[in-house]
Tab-separated table of C-alpha atoms and ligand atoms in Angstrom:
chain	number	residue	atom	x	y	z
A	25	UNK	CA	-211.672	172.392	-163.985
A	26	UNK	CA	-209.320	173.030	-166.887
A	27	UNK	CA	-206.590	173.952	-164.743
A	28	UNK	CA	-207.418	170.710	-162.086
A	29	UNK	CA	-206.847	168.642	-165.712
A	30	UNK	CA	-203.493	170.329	-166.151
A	31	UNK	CA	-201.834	169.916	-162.364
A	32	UNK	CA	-202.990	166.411	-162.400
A	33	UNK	CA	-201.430	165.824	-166.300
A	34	UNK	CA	-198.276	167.385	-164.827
A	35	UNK	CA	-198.143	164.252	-161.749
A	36	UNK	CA	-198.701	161.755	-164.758
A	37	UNK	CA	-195.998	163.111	-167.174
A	38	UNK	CA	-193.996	162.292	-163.948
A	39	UNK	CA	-194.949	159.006	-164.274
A	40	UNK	CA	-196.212	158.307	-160.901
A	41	UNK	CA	-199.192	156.356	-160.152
A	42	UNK	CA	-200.806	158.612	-157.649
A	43	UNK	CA	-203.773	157.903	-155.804
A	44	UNK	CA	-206.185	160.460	-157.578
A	45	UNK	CA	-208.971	161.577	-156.073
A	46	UNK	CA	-207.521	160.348	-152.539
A	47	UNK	CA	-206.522	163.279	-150.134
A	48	UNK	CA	-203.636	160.920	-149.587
A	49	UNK	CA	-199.913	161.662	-151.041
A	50	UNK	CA	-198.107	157.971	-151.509
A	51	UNK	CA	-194.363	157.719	-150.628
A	52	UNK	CA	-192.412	159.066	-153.328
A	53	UNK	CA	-188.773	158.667	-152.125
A	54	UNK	CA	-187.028	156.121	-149.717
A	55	UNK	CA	-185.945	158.776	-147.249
A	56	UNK	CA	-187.807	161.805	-146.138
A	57	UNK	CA	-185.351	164.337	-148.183
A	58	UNK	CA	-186.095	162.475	-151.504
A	59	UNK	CA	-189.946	161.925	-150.713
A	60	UNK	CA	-190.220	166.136	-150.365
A	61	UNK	CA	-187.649	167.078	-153.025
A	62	UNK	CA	-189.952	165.447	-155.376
A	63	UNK	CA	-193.165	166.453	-154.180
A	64	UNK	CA	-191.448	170.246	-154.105
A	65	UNK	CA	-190.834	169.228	-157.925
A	66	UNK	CA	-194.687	168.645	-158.685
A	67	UNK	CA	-195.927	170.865	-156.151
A	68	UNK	CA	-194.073	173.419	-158.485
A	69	UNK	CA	-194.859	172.307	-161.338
A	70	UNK	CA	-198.512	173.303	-160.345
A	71	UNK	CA	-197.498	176.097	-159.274
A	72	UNK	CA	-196.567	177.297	-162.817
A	73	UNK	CA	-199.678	176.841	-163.588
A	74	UNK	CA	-201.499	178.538	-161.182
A	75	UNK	CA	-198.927	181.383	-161.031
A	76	UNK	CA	-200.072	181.761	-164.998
A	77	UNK	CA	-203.795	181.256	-163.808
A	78	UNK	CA	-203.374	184.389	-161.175
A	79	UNK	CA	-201.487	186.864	-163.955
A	80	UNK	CA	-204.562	186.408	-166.361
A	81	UNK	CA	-207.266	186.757	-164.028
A	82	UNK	CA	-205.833	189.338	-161.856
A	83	UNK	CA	-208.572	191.389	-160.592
A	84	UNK	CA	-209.711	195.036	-162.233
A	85	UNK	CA	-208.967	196.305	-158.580
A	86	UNK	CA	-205.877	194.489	-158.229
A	87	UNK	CA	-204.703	195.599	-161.313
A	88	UNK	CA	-205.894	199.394	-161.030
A	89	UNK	CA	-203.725	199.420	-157.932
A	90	UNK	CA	-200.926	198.709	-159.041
A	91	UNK	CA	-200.427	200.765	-161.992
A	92	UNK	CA	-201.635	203.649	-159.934
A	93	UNK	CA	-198.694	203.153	-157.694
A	94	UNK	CA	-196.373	201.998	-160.367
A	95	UNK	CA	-195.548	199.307	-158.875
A	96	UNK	CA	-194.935	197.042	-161.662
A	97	UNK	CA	-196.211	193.995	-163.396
A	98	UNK	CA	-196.871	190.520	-160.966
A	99	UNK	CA	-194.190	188.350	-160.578
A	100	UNK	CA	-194.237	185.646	-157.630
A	101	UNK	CA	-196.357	183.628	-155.044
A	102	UNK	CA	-196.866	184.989	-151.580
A	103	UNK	CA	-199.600	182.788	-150.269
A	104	UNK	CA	-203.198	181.263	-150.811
A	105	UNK	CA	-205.756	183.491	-149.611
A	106	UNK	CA	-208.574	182.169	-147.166
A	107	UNK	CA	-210.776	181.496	-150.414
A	108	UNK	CA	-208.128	179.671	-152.092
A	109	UNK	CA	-206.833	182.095	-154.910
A	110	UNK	CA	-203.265	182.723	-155.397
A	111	UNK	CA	-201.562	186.253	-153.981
A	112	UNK	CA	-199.231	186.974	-156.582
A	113	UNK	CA	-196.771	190.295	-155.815
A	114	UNK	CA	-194.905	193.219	-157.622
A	115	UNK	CA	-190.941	192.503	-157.352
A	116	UNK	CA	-191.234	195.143	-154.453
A	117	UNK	CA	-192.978	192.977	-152.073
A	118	UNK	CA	-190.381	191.955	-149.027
A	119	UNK	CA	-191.628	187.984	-150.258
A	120	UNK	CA	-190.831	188.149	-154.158
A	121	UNK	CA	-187.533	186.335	-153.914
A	122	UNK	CA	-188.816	183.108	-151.670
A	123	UNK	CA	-189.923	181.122	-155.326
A	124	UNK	CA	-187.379	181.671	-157.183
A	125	UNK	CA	-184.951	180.769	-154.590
A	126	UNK	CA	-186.956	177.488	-154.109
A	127	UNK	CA	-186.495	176.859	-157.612
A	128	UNK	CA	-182.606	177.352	-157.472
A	129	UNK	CA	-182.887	174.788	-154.619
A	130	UNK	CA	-184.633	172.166	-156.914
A	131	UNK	CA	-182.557	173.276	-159.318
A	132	UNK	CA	-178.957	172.590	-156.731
A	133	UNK	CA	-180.776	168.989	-156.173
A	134	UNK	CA	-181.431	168.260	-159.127
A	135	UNK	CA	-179.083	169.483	-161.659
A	136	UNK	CA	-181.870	169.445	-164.499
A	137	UNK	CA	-181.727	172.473	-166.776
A	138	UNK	CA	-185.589	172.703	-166.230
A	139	UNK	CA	-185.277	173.867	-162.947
A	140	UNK	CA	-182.344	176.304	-163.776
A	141	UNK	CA	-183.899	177.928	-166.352
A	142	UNK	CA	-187.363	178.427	-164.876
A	143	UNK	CA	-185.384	179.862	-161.678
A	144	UNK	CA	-183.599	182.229	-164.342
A	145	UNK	CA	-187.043	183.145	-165.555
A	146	UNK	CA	-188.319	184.004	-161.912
A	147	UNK	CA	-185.431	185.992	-161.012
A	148	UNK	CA	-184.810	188.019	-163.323
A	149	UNK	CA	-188.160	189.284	-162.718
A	150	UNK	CA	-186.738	191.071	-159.718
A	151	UNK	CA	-183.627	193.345	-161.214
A	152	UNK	CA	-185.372	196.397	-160.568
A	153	UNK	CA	-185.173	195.676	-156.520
A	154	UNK	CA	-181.403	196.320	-156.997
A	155	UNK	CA	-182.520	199.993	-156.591
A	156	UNK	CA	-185.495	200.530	-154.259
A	157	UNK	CA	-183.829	202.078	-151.167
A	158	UNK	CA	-186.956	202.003	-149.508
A	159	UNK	CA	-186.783	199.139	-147.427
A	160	UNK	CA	-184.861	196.931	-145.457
A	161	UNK	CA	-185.988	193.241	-147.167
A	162	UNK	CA	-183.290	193.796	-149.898
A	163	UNK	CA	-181.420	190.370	-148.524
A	164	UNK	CA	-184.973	188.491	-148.505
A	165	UNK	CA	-185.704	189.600	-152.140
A	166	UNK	CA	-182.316	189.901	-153.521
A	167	UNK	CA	-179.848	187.572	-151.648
A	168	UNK	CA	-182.544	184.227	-152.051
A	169	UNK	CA	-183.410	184.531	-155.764
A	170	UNK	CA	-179.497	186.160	-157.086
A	171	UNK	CA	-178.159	185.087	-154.270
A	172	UNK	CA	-178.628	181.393	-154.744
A	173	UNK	CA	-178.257	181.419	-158.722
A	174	UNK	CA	-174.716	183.531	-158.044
A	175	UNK	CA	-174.195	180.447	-155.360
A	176	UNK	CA	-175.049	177.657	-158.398
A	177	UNK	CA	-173.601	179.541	-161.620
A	178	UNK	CA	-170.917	182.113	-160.635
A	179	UNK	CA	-172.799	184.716	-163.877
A	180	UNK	CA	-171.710	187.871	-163.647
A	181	UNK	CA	-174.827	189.967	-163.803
A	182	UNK	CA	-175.682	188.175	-160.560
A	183	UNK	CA	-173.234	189.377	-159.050
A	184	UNK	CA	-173.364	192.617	-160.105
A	185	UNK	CA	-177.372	192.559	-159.228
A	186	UNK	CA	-175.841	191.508	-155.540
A	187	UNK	CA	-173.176	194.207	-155.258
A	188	UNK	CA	-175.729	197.311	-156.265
A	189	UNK	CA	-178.310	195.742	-153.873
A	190	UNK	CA	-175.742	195.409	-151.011
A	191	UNK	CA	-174.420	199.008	-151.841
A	192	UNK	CA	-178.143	200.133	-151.957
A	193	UNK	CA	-179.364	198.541	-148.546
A	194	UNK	CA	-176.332	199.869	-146.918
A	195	UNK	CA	-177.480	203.405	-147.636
A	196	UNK	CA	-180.174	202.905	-144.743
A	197	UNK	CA	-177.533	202.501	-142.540
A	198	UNK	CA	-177.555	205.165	-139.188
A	199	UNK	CA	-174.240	205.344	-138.112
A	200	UNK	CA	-175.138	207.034	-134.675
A	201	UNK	CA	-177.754	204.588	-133.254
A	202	UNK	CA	-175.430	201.329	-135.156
A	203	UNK	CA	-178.528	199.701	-136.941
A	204	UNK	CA	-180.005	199.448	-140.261
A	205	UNK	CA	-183.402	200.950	-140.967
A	206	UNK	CA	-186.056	198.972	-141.228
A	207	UNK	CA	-189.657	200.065	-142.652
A	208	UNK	CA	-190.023	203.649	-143.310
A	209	UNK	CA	-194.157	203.509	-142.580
A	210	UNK	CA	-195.771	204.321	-139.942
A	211	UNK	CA	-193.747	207.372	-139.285
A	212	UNK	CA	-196.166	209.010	-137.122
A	213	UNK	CA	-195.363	205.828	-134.567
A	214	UNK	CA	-191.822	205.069	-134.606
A	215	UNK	CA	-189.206	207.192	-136.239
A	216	UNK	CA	-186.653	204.492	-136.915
A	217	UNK	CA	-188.066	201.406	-136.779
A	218	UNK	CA	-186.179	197.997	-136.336
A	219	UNK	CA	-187.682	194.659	-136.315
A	220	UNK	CA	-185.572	191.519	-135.358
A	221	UNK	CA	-186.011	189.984	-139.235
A	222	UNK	CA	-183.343	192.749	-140.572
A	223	UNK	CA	-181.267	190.220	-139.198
A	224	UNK	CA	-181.723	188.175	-142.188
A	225	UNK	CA	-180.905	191.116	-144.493
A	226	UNK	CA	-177.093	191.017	-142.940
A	227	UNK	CA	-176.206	187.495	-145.029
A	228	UNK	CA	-176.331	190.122	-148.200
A	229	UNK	CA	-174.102	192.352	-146.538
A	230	UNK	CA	-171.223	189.595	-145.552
A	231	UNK	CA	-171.187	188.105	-148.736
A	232	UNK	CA	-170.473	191.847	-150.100
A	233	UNK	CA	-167.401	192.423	-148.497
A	234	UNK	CA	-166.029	188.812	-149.070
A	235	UNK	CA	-166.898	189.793	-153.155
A	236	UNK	CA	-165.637	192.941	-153.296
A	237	UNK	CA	-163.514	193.417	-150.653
A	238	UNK	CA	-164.837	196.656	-149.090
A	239	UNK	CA	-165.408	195.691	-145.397
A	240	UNK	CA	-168.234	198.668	-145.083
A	241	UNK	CA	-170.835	195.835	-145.726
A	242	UNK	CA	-169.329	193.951	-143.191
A	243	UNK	CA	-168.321	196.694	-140.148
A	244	UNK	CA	-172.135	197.504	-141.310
A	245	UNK	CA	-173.207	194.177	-140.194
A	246	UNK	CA	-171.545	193.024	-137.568
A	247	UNK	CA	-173.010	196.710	-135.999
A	248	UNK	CA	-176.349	196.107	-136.516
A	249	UNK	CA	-176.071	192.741	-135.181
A	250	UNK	CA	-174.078	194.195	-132.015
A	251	UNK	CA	-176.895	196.875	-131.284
A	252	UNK	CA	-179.724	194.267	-132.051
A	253	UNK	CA	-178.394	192.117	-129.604
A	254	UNK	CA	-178.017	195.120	-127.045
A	255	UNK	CA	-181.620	196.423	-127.419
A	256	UNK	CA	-183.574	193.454	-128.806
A	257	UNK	CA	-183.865	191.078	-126.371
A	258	UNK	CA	-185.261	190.038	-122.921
A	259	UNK	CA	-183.386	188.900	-119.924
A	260	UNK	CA	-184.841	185.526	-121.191
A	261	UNK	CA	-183.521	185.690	-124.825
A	262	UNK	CA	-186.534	185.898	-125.949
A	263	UNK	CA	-187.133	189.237	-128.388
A	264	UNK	CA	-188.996	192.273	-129.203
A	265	UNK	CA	-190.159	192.446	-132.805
A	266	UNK	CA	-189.631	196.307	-133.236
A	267	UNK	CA	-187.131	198.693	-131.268
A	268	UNK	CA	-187.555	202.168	-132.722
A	269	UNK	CA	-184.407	204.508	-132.238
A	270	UNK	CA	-183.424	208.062	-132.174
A	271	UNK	CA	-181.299	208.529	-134.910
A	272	UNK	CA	-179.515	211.213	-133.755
A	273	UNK	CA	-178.689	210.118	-130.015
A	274	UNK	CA	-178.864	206.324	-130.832
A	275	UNK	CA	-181.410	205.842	-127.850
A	276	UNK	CA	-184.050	203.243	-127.977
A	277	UNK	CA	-187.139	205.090	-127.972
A	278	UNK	CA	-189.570	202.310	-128.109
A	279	UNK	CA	-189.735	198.705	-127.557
A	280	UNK	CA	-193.142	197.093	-129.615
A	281	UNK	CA	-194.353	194.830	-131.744
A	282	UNK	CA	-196.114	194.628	-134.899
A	283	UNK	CA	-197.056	191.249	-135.779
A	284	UNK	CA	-197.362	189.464	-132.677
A	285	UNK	CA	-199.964	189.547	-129.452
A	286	UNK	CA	-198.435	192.533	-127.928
A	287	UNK	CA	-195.258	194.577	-126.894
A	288	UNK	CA	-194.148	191.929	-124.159
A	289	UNK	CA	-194.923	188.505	-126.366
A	290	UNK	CA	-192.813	186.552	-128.170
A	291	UNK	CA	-194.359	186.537	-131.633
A	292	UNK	CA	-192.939	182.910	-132.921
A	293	UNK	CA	-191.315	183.841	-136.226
A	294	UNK	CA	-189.294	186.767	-134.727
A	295	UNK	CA	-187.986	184.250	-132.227
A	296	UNK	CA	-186.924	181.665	-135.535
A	297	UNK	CA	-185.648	184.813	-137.229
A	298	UNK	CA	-183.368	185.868	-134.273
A	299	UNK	CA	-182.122	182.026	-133.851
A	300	UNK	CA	-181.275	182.341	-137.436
A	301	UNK	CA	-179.776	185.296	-137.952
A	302	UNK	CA	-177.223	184.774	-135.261
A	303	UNK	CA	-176.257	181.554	-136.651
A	304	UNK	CA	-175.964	182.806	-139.755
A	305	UNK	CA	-174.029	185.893	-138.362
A	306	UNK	CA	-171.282	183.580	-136.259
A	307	UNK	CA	-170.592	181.166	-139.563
A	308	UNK	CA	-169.692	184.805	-141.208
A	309	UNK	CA	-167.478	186.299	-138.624
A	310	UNK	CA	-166.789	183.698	-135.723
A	311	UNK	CA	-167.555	186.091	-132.637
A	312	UNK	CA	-168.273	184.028	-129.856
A	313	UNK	CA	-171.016	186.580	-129.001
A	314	UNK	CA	-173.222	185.654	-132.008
A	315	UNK	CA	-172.961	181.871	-130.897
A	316	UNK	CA	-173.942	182.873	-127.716
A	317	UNK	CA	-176.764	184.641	-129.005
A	318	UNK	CA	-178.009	181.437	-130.709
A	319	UNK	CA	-177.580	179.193	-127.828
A	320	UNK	CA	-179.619	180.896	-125.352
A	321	UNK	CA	-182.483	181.380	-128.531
A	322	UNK	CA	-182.245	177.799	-128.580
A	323	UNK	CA	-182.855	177.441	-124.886
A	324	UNK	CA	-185.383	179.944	-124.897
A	325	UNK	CA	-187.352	178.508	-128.135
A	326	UNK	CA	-187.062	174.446	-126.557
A	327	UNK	CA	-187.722	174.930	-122.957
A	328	UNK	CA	-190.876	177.011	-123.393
A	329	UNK	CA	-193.903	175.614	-121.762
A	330	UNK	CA	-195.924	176.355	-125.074
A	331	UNK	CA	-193.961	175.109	-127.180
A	332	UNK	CA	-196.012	172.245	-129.082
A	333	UNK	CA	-194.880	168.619	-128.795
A	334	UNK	CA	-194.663	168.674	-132.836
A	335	UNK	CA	-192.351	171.471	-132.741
A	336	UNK	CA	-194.400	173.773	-135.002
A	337	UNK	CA	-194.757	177.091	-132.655
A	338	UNK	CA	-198.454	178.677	-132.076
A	339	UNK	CA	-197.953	182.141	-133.639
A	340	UNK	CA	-197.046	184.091	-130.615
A	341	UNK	CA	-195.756	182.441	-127.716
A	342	UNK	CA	-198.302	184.430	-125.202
A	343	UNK	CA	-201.071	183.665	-127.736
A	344	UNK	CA	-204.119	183.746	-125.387
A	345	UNK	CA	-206.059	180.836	-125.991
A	346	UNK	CA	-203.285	178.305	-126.630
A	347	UNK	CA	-203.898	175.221	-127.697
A	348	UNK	CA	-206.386	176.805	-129.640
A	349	UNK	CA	-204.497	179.361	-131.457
A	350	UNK	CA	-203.210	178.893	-135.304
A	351	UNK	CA	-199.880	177.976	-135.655
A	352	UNK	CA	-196.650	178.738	-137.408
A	353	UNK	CA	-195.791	176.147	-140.118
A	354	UNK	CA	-192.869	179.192	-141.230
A	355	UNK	CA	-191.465	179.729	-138.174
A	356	UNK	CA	-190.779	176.125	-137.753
A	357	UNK	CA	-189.349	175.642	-141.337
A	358	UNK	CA	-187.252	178.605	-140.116
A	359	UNK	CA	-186.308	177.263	-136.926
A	360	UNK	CA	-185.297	173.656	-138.285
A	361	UNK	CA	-183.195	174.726	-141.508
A	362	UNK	CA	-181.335	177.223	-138.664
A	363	UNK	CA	-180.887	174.143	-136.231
A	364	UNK	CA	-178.939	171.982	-139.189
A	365	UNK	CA	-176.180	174.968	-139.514
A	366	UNK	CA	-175.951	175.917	-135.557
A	367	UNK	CA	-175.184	171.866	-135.247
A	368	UNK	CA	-171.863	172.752	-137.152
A	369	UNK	CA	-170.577	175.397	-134.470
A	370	UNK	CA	-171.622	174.085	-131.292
A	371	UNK	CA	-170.460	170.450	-131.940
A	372	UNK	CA	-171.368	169.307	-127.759
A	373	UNK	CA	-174.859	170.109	-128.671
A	374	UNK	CA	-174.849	168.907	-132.537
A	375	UNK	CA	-177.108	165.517	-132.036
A	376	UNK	CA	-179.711	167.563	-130.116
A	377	UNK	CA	-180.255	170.276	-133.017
A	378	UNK	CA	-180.328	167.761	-135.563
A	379	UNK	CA	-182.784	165.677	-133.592
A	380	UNK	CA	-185.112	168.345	-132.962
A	381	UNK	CA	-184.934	169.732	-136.617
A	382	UNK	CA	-185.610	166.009	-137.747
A	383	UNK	CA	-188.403	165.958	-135.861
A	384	UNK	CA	-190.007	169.369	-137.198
A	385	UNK	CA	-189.224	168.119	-140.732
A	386	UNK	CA	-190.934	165.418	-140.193
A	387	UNK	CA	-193.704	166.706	-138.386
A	388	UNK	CA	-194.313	169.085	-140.904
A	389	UNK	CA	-193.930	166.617	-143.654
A	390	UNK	CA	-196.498	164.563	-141.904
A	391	UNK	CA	-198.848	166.352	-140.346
A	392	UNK	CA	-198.486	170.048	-142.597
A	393	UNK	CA	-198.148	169.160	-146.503
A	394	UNK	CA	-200.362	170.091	-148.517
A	395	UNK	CA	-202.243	167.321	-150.638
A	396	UNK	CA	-200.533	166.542	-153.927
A	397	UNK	CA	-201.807	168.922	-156.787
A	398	UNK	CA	-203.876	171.382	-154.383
A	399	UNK	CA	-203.451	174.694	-152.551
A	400	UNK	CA	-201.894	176.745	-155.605
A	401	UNK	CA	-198.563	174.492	-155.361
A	402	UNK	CA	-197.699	175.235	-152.309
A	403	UNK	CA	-196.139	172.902	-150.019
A	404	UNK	CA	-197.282	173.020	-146.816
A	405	UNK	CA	-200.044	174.139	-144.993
A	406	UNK	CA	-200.791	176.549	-141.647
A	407	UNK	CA	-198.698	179.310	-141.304
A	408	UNK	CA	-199.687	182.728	-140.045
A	409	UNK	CA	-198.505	185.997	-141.520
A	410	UNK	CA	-200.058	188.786	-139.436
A	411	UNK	CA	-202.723	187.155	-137.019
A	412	UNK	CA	-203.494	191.309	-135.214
A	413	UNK	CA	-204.718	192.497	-138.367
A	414	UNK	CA	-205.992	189.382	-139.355
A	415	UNK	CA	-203.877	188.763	-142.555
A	416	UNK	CA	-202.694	185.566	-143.857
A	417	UNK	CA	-203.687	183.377	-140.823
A	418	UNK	CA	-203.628	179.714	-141.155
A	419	UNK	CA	-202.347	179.926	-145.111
A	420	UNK	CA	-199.876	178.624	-147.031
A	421	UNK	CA	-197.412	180.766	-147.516
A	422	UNK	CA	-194.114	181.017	-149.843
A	423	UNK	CA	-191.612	181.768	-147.256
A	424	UNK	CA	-192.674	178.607	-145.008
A	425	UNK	CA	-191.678	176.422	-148.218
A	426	UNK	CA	-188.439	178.156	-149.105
A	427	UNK	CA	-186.817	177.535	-145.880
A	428	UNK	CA	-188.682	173.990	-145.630
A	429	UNK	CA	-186.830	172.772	-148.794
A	430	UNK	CA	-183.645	175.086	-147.120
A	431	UNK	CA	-184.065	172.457	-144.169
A	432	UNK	CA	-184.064	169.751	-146.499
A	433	UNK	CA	-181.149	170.468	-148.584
A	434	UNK	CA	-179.035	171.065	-144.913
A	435	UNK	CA	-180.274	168.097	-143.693
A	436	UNK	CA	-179.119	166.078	-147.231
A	437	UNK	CA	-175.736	167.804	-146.944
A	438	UNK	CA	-174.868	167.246	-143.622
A	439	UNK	CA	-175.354	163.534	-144.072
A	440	UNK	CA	-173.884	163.073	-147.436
A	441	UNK	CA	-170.560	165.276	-146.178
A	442	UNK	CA	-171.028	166.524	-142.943
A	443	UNK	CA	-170.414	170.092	-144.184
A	444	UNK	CA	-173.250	173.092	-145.193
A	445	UNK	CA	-170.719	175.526	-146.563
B	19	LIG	N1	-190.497	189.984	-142.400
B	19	LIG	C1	-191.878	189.979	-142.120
B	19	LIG	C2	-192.391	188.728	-141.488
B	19	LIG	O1	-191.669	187.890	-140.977
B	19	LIG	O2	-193.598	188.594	-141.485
């Protein structure tokens, strides 16, 4: 109750008159950019809250955990759990730099000091990450909290932060099979693991060599995105989520999944991460193959037969009971904010990627937000983290939002000056 009396205080030292009590959210901007960027803002601003309810009430188990595998104190959101408490993780979790790079967002809208310095605060919880070698999720943790505040305020440290992680994700590099490591689990399964979201990890890498001027992070990069685009995908461009390699030979070994319905499907948010990352890979280094790459995602992802009407993809594209399967409110967010920037290189198509990520905003804005002052702060709801083992399915969860407000910010740019970059 006491903390229901503080997220609602928080809408009223807004001064908006809010419908209270109504599972209604009024209009609280003229266009759809403005009406989210300021329900983000008190969204947020709950979230604070909660994020301080979570650290204090962190369970004996929870807590026991932790310090037996030194894994640090709690630092951000991950999701709501299916009884409505807050997942907070250790900075080593692959999800810990989604908030704080949603509050350097705000913060890039906004320009208020409140937002910098609470994104300060929730980044700098993450330093340590500059170091753990251990996984591939350095550009997810690193490049979207430091990576956005060296964006918005050129300090130092930040870039320092960035360099050490770059240098330290590059050491999982295997020169002989050309990709970057991804998950060192699960060894008695796979022995090199690759899963088609290391693609995100590569923006780390290109912004490494344009800093420092060592084009290791960069021939580092632009290989792993060559052998990814070998071994990872279908005749239909649609992908497999992990390709497990022979490190010594460079063979595939294995083609599976891990996440989605089974080896052959087309689990939804490795699809969005694959249309991303080759976006994202052709603004850094203009081979036509990248664009290419992105294109025929594009096809893939908007001809499908099961792709919704709303544009916010079922969790596996094979799911078997579709259209009653959960869907993907973070796949979509992923899919729209990479639509804005692929409208900028493939200007014959441009109208139709904007159109279709308007309509996912908007769909999602609609039909997926949360209700003001509920669900731990998070913005929207429905997305589905693991749905085989039954984790996170039908949540809200951080990453959705980051790339939602991502969408957002593209979306405002492109309009106000036609450029992203
Ligand atoms: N990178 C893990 C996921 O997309 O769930």
């Amino acid at each position: 109750m006491k903390r229901r009396i503080q997220q609602l205080s928080h809408t009223l030292m807004l001064g908006l008159c809010i419908g209270i009590g109504s599972s209604c959210t009024p209009k609280l901007g003229n266009t759809i950019v403005e009406d989210n960027m300021m329900f983000a803002q008190l969204q947020l601003r709950v979230a604070f809250d909660e994020i301080d309810y979570a650290r204090t009430n962190e369970s004996p188990e929870s807590r026991e955990k932790r310090e037996k595998n030194c894994w640090g104190e709690l630092t951000n959101p991950r999701n709501s759990e299916p009884d409505g408490s807050l997942h907070l993780v250790p900075s080593k979790d692959w999800t810990s730099g989604f908030f704080p790079g949603e509050l350097w967002y705000i913060y890039e809208y906004t320009q208020n000091n409140f937002w910098k310095k609470k994104a300060q605060q929730h980044t700098d919880m993450l330093e340590q990450e500059k170091m753990n070698g251990k996984t591939h999720d350095m550009g997810f943790k690193m490049y979207c909290s430091y990576g956005n505040g060296y964006r918005l305020t050129q300090d130092e440290r930040y870039k320092e932060i960035l360099l050490q992680s770059a240098r330290t994700l590059a050491t999982r590099f295997k020169p002989a099979a050309g990709i970057i490591r991804s998950w060192d689990h699960n060894k008695n399964k796979w022995q090199c693991p690759v899963i088609i979201d290391n693609m995100m990890n590569l923006e780390l890498l290109f912004w490494a060599t344009r800093e420092s001027g060592d084009s290791t992070y960069y021939n580092i990069a632009v290989n792993h995105a060559r052998t990814t685009l070998k071994n990872h995908f279908r005749p239909d461009y649609s992908c497999y989520h992990v390709i497990d390699y022979d490190t010594i030979t460079g063979n595939v070994l294995k083609k599976n999944t891990h996440q989605g319905l089974s080896h052959e499907s087309a689990w939804s948010r490795g699809q969005a991460w694959a249309l991303y990352g080759y976006t994202m890979c052709y603004r850094e280094t203009k081979l036509p193959e990248f664009l290419q790459q992105a294109q025929k995602v594009e096809e893939y992802l908007f001809n499908h037969p099961h792709m919704p009407a709303d544009l916010v993809p079922y969790w596996d594209f094979d799911a078997p009971n579709i259209p009653n399967e959960p869907r993907d409110a973070s796949a979509a967010s992923v899919i729209a904010s990479a639509l804005y920037e692929l409208s900028l290189y493939d200007t014959e198509n441009a109208e139709k990627y904007q159109k279709q990520a308007d309509r996912i905003i908007e769909n999602l804005a609609k039909n997926y937000r949360s209700d003001m002052g509920q669900n731990n702060g998070f913005l929207l709801l429905h997305s589905t983290g693991t749905k085989p083992s039954n984790t996170e399915v039908d949540v809200p969860i951080v990453y959705a939002d980051y790339y939602f407000i991502e969408a957002l910010i593209r979306k405002d740019k492109l309009e106000k000056t036609g450029k992203l970059f």
